[in-house]
mmCIF file of C-alpha atoms in Angstrom:
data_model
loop_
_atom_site.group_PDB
_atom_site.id
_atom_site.type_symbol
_atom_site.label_atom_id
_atom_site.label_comp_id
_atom_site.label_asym_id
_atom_site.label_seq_id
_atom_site.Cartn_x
_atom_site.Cartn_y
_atom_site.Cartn_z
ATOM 1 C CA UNK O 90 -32.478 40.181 13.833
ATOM 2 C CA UNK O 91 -30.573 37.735 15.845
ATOM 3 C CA UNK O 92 -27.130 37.083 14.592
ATOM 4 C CA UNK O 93 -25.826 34.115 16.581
ATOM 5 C CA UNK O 94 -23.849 31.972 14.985
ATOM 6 C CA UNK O 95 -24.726 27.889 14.832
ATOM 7 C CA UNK O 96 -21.790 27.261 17.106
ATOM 8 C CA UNK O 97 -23.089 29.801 19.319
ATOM 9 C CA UNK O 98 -26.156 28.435 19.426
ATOM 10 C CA UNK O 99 -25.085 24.654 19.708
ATOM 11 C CA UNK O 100 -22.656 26.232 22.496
ATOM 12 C CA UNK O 101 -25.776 27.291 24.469
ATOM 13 C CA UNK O 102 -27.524 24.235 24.162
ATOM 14 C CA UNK O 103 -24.886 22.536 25.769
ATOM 15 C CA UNK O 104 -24.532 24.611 28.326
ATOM 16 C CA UNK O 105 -28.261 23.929 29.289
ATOM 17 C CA UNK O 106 -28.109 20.183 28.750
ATOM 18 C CA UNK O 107 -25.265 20.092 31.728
ATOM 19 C CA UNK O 108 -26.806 22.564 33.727
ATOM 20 C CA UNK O 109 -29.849 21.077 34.105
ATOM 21 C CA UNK O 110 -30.383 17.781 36.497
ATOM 22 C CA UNK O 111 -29.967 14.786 35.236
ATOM 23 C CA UNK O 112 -32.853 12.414 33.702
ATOM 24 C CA UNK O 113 -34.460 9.638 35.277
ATOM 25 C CA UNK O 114 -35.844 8.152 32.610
ATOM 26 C CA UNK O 115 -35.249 7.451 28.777
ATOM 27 C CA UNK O 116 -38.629 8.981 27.627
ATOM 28 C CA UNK O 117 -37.517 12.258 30.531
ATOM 29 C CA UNK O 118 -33.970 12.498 28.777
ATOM 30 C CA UNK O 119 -35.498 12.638 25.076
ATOM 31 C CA UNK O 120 -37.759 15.018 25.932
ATOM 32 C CA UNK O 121 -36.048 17.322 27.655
ATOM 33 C CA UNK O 122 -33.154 17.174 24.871
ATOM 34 C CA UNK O 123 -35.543 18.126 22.382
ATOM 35 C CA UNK O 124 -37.550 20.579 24.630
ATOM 36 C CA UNK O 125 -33.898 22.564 25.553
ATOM 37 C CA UNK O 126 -33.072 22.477 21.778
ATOM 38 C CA UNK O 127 -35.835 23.584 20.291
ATOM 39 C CA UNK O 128 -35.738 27.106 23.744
ATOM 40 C CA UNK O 129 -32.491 27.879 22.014
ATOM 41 C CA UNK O 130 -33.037 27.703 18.725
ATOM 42 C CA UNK O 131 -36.400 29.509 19.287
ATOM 43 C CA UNK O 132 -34.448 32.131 21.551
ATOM 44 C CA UNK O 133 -31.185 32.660 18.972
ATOM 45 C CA UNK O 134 -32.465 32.681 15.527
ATOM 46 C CA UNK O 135 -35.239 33.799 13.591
ATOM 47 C CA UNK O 136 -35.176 31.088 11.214
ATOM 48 C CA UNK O 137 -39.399 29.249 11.873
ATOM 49 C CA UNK O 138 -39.492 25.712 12.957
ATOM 50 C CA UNK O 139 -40.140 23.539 10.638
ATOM 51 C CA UNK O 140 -39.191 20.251 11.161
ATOM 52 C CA UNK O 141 -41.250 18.431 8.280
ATOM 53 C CA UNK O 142 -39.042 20.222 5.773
ATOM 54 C CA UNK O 143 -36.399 17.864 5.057
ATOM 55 C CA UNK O 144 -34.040 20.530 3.372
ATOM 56 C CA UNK O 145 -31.901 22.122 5.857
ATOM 57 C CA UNK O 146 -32.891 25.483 6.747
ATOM 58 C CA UNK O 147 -30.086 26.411 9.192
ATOM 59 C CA UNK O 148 -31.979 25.427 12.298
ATOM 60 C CA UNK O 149 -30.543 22.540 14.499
ATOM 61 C CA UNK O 150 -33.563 19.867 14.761
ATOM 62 C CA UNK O 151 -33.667 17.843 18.048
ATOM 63 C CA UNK O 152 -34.246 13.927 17.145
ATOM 64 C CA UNK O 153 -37.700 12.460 16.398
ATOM 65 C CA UNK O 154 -38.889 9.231 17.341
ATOM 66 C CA UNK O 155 -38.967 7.887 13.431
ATOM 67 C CA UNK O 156 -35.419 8.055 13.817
ATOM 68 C CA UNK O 157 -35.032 5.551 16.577
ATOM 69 C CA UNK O 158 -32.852 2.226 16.105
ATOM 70 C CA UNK O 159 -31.971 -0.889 18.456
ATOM 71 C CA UNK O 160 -28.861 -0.543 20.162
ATOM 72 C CA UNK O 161 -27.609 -4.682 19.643
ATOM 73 C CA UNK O 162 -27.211 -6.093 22.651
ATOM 74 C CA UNK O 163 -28.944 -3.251 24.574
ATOM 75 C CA UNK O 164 -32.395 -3.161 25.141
ATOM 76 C CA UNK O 165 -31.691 -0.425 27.895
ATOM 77 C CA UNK O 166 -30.455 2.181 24.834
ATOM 78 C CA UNK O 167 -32.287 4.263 21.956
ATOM 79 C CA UNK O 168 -30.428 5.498 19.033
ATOM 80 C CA UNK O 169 -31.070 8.435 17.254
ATOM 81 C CA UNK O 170 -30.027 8.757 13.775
ATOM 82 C CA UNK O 171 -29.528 11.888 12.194
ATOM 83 C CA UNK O 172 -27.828 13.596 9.138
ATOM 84 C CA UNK O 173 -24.151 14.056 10.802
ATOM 85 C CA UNK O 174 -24.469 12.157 14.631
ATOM 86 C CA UNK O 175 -25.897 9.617 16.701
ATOM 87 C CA UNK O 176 -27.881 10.247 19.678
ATOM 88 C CA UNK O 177 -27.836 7.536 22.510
ATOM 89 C CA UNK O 178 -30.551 7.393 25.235
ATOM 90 C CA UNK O 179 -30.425 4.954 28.054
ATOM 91 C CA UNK O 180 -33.342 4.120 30.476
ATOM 92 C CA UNK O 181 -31.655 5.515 32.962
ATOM 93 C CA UNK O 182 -31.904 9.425 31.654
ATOM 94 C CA UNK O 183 -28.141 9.246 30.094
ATOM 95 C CA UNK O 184 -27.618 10.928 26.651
ATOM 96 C CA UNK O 185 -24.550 10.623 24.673
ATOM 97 C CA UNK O 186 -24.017 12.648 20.956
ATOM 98 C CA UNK O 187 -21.347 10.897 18.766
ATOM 99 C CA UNK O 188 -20.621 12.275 15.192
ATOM 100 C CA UNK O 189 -20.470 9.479 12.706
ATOM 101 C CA UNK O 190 -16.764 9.202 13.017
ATOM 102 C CA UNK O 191 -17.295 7.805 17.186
ATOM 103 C CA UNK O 192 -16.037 10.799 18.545
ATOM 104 C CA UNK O 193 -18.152 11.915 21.824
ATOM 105 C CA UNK O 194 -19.593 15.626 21.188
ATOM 106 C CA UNK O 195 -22.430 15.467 24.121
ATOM 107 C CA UNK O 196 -22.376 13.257 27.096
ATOM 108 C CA UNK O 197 -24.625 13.604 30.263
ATOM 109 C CA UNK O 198 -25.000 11.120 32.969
ATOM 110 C CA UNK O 199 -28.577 9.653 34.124
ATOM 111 C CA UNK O 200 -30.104 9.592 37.282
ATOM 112 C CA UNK O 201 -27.900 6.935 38.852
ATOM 113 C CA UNK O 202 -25.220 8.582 37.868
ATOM 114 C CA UNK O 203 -24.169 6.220 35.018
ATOM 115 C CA UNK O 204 -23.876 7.434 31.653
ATOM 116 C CA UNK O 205 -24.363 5.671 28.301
ATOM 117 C CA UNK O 206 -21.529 3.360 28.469
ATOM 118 C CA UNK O 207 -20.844 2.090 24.932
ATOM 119 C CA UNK O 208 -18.248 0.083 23.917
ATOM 120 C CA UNK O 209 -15.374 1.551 22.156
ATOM 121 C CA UNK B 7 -42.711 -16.470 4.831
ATOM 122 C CA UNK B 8 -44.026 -13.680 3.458
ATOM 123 C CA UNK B 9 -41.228 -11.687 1.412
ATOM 124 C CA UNK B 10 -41.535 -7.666 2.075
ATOM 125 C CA UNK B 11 -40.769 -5.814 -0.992
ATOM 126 C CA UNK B 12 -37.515 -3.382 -0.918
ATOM 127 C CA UNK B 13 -37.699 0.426 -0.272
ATOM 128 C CA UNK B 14 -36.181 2.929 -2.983
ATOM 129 C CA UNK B 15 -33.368 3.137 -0.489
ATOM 130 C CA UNK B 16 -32.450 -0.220 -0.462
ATOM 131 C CA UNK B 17 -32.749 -0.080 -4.209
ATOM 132 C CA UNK B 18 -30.155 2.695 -4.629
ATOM 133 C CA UNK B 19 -28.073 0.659 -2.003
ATOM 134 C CA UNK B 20 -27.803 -2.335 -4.587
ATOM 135 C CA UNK B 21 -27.331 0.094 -7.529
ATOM 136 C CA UNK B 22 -24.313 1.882 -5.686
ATOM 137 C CA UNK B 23 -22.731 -0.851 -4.803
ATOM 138 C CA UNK B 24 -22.997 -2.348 -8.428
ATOM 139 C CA UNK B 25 -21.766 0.927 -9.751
ATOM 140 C CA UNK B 26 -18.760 1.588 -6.876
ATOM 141 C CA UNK B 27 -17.675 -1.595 -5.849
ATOM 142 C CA UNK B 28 -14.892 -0.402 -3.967
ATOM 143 C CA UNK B 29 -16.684 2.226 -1.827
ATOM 144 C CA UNK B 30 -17.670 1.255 1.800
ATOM 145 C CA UNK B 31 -21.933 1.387 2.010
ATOM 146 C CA UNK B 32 -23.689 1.192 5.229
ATOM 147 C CA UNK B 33 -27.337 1.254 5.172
ATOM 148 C CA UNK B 34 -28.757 2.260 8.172
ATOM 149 C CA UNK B 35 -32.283 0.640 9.018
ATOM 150 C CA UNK B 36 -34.762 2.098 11.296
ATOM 151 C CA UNK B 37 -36.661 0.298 14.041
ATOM 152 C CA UNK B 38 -39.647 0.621 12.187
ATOM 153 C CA UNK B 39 -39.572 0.579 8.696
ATOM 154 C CA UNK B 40 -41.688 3.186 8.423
ATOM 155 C CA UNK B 41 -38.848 5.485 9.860
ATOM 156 C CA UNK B 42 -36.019 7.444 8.565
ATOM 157 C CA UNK B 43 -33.300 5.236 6.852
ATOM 158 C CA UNK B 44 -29.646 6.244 6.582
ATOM 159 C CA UNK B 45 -27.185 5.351 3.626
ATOM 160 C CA UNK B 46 -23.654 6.101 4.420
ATOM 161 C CA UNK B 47 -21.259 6.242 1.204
ATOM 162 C CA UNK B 48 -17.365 6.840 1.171
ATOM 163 C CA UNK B 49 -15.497 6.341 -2.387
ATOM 164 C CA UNK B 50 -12.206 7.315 -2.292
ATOM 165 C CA UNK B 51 -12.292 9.207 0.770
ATOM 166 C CA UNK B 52 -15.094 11.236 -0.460
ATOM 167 C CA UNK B 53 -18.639 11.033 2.019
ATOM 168 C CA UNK B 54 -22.050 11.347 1.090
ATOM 169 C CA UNK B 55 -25.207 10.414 3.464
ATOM 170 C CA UNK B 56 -28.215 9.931 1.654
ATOM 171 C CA UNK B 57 -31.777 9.505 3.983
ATOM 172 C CA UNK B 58 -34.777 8.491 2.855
ATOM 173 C CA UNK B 59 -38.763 8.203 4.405
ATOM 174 C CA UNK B 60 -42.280 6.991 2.873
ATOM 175 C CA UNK B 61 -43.716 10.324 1.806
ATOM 176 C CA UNK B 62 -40.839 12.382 1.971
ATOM 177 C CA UNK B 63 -38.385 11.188 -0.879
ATOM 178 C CA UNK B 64 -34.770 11.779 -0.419
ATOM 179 C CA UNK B 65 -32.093 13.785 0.970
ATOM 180 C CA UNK B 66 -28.444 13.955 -0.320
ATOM 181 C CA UNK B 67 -25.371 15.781 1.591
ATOM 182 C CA UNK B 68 -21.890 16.010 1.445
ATOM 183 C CA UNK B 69 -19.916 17.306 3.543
ATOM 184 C CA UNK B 70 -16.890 17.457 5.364
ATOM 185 C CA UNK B 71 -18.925 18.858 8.546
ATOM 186 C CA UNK B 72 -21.975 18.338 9.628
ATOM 187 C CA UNK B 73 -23.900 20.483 12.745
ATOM 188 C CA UNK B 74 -25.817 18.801 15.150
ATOM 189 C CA UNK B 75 -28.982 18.483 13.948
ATOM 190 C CA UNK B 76 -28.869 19.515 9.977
ATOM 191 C CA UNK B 77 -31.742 18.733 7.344
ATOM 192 C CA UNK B 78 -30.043 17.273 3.959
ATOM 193 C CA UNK B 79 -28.502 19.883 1.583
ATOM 194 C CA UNK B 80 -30.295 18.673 -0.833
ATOM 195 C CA UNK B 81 -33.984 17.280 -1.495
ATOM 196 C CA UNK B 82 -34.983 15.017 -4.155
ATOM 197 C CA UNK B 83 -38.798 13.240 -5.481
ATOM 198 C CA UNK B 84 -37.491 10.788 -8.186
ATOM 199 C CA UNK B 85 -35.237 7.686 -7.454
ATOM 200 C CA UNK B 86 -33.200 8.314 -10.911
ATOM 201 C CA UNK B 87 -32.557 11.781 -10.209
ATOM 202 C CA UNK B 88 -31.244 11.160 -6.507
ATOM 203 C CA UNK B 89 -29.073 7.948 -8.402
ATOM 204 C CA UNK B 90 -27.979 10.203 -10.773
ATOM 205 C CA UNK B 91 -27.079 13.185 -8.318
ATOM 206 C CA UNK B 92 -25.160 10.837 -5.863
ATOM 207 C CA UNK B 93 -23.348 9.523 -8.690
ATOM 208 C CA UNK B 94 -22.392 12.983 -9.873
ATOM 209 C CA UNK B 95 -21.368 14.024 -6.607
ATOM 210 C CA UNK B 96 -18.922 11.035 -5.611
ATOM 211 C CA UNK B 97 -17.333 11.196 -9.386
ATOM 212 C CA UNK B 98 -16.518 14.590 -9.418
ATOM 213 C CA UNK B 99 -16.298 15.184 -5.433
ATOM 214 C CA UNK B 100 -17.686 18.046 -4.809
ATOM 215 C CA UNK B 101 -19.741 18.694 -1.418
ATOM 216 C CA UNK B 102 -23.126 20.021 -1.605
ATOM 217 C CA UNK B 103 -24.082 23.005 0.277
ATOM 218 C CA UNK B 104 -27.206 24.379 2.121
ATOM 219 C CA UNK B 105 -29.583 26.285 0.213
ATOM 220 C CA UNK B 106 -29.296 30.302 0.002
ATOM 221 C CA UNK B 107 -32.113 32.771 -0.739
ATOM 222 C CA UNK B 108 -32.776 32.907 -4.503
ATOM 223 C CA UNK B 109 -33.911 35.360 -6.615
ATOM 224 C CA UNK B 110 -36.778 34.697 -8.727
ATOM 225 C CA UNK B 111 -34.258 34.678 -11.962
ATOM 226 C CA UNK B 112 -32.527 32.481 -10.816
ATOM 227 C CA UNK B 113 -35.234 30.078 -10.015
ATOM 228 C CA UNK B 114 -36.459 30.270 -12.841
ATOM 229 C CA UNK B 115 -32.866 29.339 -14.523
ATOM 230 C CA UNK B 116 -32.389 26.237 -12.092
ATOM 231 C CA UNK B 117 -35.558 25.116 -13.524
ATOM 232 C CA UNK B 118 -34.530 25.546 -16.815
ATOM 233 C CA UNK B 119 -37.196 27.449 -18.073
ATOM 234 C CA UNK B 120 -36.737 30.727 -20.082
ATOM 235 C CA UNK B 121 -38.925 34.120 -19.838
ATOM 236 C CA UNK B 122 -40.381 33.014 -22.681
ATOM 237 C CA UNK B 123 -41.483 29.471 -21.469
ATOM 238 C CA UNK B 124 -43.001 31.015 -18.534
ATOM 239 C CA UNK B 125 -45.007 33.574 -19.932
ATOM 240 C CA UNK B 126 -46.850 30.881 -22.535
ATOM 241 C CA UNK B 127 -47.540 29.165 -19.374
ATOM 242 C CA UNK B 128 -48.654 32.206 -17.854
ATOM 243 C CA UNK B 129 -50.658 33.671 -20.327
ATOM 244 C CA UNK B 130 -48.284 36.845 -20.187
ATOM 245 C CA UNK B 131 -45.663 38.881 -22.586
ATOM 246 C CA UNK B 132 -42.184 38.218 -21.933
ATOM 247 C CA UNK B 133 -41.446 41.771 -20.786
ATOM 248 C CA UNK B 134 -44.133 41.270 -17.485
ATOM 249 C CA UNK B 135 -42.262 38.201 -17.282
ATOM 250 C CA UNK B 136 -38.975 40.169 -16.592
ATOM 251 C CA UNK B 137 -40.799 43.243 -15.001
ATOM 252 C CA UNK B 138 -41.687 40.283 -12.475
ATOM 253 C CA UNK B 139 -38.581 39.000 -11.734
ATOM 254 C CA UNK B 140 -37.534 43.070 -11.618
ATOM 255 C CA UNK B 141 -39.711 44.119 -9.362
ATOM 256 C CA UNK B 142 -39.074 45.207 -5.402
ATOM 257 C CA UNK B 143 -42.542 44.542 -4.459
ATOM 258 C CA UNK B 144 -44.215 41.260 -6.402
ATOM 259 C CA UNK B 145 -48.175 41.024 -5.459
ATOM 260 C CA UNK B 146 -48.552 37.214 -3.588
ATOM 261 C CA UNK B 147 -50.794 35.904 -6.363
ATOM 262 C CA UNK B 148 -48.521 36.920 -9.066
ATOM 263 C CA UNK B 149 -45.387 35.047 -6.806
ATOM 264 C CA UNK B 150 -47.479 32.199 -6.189
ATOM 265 C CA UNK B 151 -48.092 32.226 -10.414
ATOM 266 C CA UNK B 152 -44.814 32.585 -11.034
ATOM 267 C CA UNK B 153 -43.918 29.348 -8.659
ATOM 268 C CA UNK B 154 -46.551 26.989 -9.708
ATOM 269 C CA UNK B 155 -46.011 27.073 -13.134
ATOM 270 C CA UNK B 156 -42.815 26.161 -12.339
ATOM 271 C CA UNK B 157 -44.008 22.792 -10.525
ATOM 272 C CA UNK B 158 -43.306 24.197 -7.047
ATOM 273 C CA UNK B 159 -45.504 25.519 -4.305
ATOM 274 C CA UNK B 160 -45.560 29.122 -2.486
ATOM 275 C CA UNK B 161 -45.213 29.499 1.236
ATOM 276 C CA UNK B 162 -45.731 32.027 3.643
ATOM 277 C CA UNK B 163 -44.239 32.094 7.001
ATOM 278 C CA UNK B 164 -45.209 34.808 9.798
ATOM 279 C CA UNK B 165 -42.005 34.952 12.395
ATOM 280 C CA UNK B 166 -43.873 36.584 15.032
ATOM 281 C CA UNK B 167 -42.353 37.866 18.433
ATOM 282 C CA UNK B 168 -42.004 34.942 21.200
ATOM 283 C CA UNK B 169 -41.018 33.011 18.584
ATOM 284 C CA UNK B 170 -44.687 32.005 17.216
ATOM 285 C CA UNK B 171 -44.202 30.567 13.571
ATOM 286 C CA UNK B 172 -47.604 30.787 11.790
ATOM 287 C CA UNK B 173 -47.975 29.338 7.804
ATOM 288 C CA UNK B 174 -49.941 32.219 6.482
ATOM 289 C CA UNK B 175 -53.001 31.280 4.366
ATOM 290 C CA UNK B 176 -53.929 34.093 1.550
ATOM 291 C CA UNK B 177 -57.459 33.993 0.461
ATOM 292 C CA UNK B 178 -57.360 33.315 -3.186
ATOM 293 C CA UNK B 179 -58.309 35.914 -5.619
ATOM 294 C CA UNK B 180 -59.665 33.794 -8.006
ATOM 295 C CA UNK B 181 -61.421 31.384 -5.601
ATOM 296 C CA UNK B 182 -62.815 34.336 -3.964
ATOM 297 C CA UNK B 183 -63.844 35.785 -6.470
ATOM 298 C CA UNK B 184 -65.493 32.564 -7.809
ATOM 299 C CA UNK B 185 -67.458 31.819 -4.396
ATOM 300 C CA UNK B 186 -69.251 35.490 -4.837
ATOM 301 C CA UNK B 187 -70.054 34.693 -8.613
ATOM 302 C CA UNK B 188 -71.917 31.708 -7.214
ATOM 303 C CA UNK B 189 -73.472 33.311 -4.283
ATOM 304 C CA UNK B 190 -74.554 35.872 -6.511
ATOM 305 C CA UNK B 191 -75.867 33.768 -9.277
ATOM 306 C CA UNK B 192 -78.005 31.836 -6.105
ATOM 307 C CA UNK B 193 -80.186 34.765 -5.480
#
């Protein structure tokens, strides 16, 4: 039985997604967000993934491409809806996590060193 | 031009806004519109996110957190029922809350179905009906009765080590048992 809590868990995701070298490109960056969430999740829980079950199950879900949107103004950024955030990918390999309220939760740089750089 | 027809969500959209005039409503399109869509309600301070997608209905959750990555609290088929429920939930402001193991009582009572009810549909007396929901060990066909004739359908998930997740197919009984009849009958 693994008893790690969700903040655990999202705590040891995020310690992965800095420790690791930064993207170089947008499809890299999504792929290696989902690919680090889904290790943890797999590693700290026993709770099966299932991600075509829409009902929460108390696993975190990485972002799937059916949740994309246009970024206005920037064709260089992705962004990921989900139930409580928005995840932004930029060609370059940068990844930013904002709840719905703006605030920053995740933010990693790309390969050139740049991050997301929204506005506001 | 050729005029594409709304989605349910787009639907409820013009039916919240009718009904809360005052509340801030943000629908949040996908890229494609065969995607995920987002509808972001706050009435009097109170939140609710609705999604919906072709083929998988809607979601509903309230909440005054949300962790990264969540499913909706709550899943729903039938546009009047999700209207209804989001309604409900911004009038009385409450927060819905992720689902918790049930017992098979209690499913039964969220469905609104007595012992009764379920053993006409079942073919059984009301006492197996409650040695059912009783017992400590249930046999799988007699679960996946018991959930069916509710409307719902039975899964089985294998958690095995390495963190393998396998749905579990059961052979059924009945369909077994029928395939042997005919094989039989053949020779």
């Amino acid at each position: 039985m693994k008893n790690f809590t969700k903040a655990e868990r999202f705590a040891e995701f995020l310690l992965r997604l800095n420790a690791a070298p930064p993207a170089i490109t947008r499809e890299e960056a999504f792929e290696f967000l989902g690919k680090t969430l889904i290790e943890v999740e797999d590693e700290l829980t026993d709770i099966p993934f299932m991600p075509e079950n829409w009902q929460t199950d108390g696993r975190m879900y990485p972002p799937q491409e059916d949740s994309a949107r246009d970024v206005p103004g920037r064709s260089d950024l992705v962004r990921y809806r989900s139930r409580g955030h928005h995840t932004y990918i930029r060609a370059n390999g940068a990844i930013e996590v904002r709840d719905l309220a703006g605030r920053v939760i995740i933010s990693k740089k790309g390969s050139d060193g740049a991050g997301v750089e929204l506005e506001g | 031009m050729e005029k594409t027809s709304q989605v349910p969500i787009e639907i409820l959209e013009k039916q919240l806004r009718s009904r809360f005039p005052d509340a801030r409503i943000l629908l949040d399109r996908p890229k494609k519109r065969s995607g995920v869509w987002y509808l972001d309600v706050t009435h009097d301070g109170h939140p609710l996110i609705i999604q919906w997608q072709e083929g998988s209905g809607f979601g509903i959750s309230s909440s005054p957190e949300h962790a990264y990555g969540d499913g909706a609290d709550e899943v729903y088929r039938d546009d009047e029922a999700i209207y209804g429920r989001a309604i409900s939930l911004l009038l009385s402001r409450t927060y819905t809350a992720p689902p918790e193991p049930v017992r098979l009582r209690e499913l039964r009572q969220e469905c609104g179905m007595s012992q009764a009810e379920l053993a006409v549909i079942l073919n059984k007396q009301q006492g197996e009906i409650s040695k059912i929901e009783r017992r400590q060990d249930v046999r799988v066909s007699t679960l996946r009765d018991y959930v069916q004739s509710m409307g719902g359908t039975l899964q089985i998930v294998a958690s095995m080590p390495g963190g393998v997740v396998r749905r579990l197919e059961i052979e059924d009984a009945k369909e077994s048992g029928a395939r042997k009849h005919a094989a039989t009958a053949k020779r």
